[in-house]
Structure formats: C-alpha cells, structure tokens
Coordinates of N, CA and C in Angstrom, one line a residue:
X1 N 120.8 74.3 97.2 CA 120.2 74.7 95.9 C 119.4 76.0 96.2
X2 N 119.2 76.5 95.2 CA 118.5 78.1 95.1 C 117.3 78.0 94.3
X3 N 116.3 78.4 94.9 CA 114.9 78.1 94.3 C 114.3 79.9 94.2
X4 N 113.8 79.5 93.2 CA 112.4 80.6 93.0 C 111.0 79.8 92.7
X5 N 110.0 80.5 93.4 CA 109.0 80.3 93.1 C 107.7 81.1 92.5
X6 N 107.0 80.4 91.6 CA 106.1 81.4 90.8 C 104.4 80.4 91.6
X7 N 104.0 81.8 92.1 CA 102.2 81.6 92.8 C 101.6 82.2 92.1
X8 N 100.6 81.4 91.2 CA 99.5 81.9 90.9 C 97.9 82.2 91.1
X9 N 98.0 81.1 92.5 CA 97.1 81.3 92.7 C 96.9 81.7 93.9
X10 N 95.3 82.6 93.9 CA 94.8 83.8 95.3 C 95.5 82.9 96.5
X11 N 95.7 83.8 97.6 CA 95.4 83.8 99.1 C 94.3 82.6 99.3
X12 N 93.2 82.9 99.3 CA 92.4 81.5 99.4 C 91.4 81.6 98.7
X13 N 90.5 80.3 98.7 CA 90.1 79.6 97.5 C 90.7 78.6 96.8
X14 N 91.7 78.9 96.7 CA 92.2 77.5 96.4 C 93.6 76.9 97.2
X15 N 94.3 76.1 96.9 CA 95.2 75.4 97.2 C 96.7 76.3 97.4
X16 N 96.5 76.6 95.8 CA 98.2 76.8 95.3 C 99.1 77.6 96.1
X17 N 98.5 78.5 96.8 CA 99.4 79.4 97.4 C 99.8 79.0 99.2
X18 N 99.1 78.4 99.5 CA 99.1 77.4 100.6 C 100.1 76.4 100.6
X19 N 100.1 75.7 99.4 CA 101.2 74.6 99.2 C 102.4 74.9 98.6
X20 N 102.5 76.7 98.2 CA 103.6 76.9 97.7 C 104.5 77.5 99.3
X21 N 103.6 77.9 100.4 CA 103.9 78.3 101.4 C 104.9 77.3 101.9
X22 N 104.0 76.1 102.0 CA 104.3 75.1 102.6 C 105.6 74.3 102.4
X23 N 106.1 74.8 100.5 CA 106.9 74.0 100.3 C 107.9 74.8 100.5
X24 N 107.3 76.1 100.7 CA 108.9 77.1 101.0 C 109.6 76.9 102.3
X25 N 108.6 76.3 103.2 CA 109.1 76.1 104.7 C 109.9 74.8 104.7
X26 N 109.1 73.7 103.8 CA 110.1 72.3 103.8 C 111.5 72.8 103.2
X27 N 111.8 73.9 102.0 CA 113.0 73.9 101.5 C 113.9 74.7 102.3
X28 N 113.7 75.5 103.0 CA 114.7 76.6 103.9 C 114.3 75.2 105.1
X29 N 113.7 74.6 105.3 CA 114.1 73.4 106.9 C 115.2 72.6 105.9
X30 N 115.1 72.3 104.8 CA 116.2 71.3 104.4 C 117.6 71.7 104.1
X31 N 117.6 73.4 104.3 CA 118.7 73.7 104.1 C 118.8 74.9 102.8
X32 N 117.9 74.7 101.8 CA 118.0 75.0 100.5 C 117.6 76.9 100.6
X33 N 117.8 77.8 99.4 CA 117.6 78.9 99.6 C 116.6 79.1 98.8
X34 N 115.5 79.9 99.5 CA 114.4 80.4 99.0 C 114.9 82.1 97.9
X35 N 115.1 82.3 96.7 CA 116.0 83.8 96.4 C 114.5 84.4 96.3
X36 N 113.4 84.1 95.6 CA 112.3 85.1 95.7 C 111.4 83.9 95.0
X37 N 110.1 84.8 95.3 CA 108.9 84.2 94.9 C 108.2 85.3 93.9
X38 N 107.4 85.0 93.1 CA 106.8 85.8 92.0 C 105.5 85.4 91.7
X39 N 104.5 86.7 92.7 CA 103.4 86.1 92.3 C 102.8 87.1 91.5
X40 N 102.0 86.2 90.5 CA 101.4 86.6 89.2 C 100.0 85.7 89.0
X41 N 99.1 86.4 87.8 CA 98.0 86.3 87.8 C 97.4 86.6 89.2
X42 N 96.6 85.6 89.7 CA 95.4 85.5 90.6 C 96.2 85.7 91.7
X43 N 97.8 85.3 91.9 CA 98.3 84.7 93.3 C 99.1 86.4 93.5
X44 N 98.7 87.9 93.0 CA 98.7 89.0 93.4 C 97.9 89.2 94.9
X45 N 96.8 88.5 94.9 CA 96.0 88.9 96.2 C 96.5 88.5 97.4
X46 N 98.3 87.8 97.2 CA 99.1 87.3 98.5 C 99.5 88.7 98.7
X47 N 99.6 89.6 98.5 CA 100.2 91.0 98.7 C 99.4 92.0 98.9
X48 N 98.5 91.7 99.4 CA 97.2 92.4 99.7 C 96.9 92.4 100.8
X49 N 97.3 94.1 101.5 CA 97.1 94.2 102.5 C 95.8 94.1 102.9
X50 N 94.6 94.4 102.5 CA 93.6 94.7 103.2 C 92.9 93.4 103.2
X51 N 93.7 92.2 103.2 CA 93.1 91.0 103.0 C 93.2 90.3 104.8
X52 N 92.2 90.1 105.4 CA 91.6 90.1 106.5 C 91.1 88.7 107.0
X53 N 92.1 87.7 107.2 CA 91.0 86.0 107.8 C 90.7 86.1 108.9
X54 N 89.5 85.9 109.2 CA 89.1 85.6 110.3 C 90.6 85.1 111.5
X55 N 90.5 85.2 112.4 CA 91.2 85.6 113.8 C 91.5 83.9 114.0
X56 N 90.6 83.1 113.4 CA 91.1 81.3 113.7 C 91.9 81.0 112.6
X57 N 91.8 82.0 110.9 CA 92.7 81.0 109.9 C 93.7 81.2 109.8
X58 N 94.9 80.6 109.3 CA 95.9 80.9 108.7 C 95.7 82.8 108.1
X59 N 97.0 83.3 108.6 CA 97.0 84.2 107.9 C 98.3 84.6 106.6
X60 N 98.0 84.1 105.4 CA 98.9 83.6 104.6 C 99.3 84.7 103.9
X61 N 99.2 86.0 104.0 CA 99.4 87.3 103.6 C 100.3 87.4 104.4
X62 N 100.4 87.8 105.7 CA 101.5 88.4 106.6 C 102.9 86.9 106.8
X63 N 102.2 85.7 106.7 CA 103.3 84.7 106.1 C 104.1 84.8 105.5
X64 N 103.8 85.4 104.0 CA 105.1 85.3 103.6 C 106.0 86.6 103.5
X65 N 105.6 87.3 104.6 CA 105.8 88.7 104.7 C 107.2 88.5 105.5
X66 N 106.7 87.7 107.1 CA 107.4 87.2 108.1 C 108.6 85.9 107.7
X67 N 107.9 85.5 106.2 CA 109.3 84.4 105.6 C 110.5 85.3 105.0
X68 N 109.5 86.4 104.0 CA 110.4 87.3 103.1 C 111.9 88.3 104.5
X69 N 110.9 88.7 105.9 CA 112.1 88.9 106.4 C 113.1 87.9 107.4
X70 N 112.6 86.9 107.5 CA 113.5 86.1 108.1 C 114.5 85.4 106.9
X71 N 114.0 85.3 105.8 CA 114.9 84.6 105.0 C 115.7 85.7 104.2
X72 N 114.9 87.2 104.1 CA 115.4 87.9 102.9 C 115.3 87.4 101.7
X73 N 113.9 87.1 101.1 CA 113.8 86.6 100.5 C 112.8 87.3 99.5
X74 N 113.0 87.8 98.4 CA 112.1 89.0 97.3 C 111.0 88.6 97.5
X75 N 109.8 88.9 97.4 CA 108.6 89.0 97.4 C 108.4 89.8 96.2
X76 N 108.4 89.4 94.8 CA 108.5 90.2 93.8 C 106.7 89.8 93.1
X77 N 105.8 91.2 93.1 CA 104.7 91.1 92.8 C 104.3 91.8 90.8
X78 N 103.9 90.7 90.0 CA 103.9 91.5 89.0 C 103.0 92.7 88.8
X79 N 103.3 94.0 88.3 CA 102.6 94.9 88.3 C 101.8 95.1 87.5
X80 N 101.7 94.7 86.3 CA 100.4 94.3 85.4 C 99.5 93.5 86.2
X81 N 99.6 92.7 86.6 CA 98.8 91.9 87.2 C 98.0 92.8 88.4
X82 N 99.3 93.2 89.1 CA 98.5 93.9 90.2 C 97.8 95.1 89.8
X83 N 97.7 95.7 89.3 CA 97.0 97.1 89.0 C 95.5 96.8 88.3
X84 N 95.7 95.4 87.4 CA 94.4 95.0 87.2 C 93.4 94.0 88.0
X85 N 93.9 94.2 89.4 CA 93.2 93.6 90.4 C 93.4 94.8 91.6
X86 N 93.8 95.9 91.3 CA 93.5 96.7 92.8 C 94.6 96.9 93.5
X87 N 95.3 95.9 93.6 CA 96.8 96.3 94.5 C 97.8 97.3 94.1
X88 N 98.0 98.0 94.5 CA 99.0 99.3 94.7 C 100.0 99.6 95.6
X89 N 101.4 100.2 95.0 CA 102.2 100.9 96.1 C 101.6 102.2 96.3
X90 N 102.7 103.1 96.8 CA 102.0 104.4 97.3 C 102.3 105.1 96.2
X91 N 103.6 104.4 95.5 CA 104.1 105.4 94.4 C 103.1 105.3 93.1
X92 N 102.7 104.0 93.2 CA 101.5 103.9 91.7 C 100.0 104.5 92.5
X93 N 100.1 104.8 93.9 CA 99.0 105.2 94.2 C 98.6 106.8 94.0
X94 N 99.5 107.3 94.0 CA 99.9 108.6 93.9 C 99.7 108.9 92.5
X95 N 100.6 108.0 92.0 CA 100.8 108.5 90.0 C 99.2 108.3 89.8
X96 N 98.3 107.3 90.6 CA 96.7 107.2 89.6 C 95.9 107.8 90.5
X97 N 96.6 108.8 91.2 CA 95.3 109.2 92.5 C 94.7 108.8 92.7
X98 N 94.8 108.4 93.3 CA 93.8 107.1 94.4 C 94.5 107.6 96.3
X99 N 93.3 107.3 97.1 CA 93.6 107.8 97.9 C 94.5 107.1 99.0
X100 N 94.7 105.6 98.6 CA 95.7 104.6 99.5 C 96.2 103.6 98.7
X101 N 97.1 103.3 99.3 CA 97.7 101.9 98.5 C 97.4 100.6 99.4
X102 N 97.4 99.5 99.2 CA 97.3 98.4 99.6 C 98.3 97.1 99.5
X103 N 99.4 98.0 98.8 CA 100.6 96.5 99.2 C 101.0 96.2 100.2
X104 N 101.2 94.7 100.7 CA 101.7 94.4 102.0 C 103.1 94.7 101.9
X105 N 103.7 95.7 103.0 CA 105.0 95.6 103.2 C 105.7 94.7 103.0
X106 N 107.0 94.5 102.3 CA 108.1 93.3 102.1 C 107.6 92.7 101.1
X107 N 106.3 92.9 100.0 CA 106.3 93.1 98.6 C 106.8 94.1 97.7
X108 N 107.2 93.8 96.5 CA 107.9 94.7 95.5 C 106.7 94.6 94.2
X109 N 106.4 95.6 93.7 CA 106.1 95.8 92.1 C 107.3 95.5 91.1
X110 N 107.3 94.4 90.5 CA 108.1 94.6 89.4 C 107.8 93.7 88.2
X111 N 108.0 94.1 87.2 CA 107.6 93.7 85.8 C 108.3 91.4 85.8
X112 N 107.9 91.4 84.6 CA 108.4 90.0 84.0 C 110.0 89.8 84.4
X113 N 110.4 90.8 83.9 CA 111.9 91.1 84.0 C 113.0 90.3 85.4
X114 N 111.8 90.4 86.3 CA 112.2 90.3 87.5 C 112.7 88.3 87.3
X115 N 111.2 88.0 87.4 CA 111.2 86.6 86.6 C 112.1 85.9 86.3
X116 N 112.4 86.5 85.1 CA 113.6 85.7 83.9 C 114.7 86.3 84.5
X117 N 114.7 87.0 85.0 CA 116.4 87.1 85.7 C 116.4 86.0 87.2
X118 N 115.2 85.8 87.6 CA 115.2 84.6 88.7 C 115.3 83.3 88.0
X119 N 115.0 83.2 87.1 CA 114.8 82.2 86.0 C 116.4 81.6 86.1
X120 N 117.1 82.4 85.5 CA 118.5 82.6 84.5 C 119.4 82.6 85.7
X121 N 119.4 82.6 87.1 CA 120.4 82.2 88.2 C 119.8 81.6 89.4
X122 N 118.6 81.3 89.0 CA 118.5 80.0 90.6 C 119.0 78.8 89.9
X123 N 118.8 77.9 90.2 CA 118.6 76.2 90.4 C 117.3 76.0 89.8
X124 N 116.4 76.2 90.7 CA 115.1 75.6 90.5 C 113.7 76.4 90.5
X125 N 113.2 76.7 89.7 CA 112.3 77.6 89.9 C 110.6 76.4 89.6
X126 N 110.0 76.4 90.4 CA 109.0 75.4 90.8 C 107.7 76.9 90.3
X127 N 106.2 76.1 90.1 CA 105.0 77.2 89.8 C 104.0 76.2 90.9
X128 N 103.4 76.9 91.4 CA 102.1 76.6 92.0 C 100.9 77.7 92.2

C-alpha cells in the first residue's frame, strides 16, 4: 500500500511528529510505501534547519531527511505555512531579501496542491 502522511505538529513539544516518524519506519519495515509526507501548520518547524537538539536527543529534523533519501520519499513543506513561521528556500530567500534561508535539504516548498494530488493516488493518507 502507498501512504502519505500529513504532520502537523512542531519537531518537539509535542508528540505528533515523533509518532508520525515512528509510524513511517513501522510502514516501510512492513513493506508498505511511504510516497510523501506534508508538513503543515506547526509541523513546518520539521524542516528547519537551524533547529539544533541537544547532542543526547533524537534528532528528528535530519530524520526525516535521512528517511526522505533512503526511501525517496517527498518531504513536501507547505509554503504558506512556512513563510509565516520563518522557514525559507534560497529562492524565497532571495525574492524577500533576507540574508539566508533555513530549509533543511530534501524538503520542498509547495502549496495545498501538492496534498490533494497525494490525496487523489495513495492508498492511505494518515494526519498526526
């Protein structure tokens, strides 16, 4: 089966993005394909490079970075979302002059669009 998944919630602080990690690794062990994940609202700050855990925690930023290339799996970040929390490519960093960008490599900026087209050809698309 072919899954997408929608995170909304931060890197940490809470739960959601932790357990959506977690269920991505149960579904690619069981066989199943992970096609992309889409994080939106709060769960933008998984694409955030300058997000820094301490050296003992989980580092759940570069996670799904290291899943997105071992699986080839979209890391599709919404861009509304992100721009009203800070994250940037170089290309939106450039267009608003600003002097760096902050997306983690093997994330994408892309609108809703992205979404409902994951929507309209996985299997299963799961939210946490």
């Amino acid at each position: 089966m072919s899954y997408t998944l929608v995170v909304t919630g931060p890197a940490y602080g809470t739960q959601q993005a932790t357990s959506a990690w977690q269920f991505a690794q149960a579904l690619i062990t069981r066989g199943h394909k992970l096609e992309s994940v889409f994080f939106y609202q709060e769960g933008i700050s998984n694409a955030n490079q300058l997000i820094s855990p301490a050296s003992d925690e989980f580092d759940l930023v570069r996670a799904w970075q290291r899943l997105a290339e071992q699986q080839g799996t979209v890391l599709n970040v919404c861009v509304a979302a992100a721009l009203r929390r800070g994250v940037v490519d170089e290309q939106e960093a450039a267009l608003r002059q600003q002097t760096t960008a902050n997306l983690q490599p093997g994330f994408v900026l892309s609108g809703l669009g992205s979404l409902a087209e994951a929507m309209l050809t996985c299997d299963r698309v799961m939210q946490f």
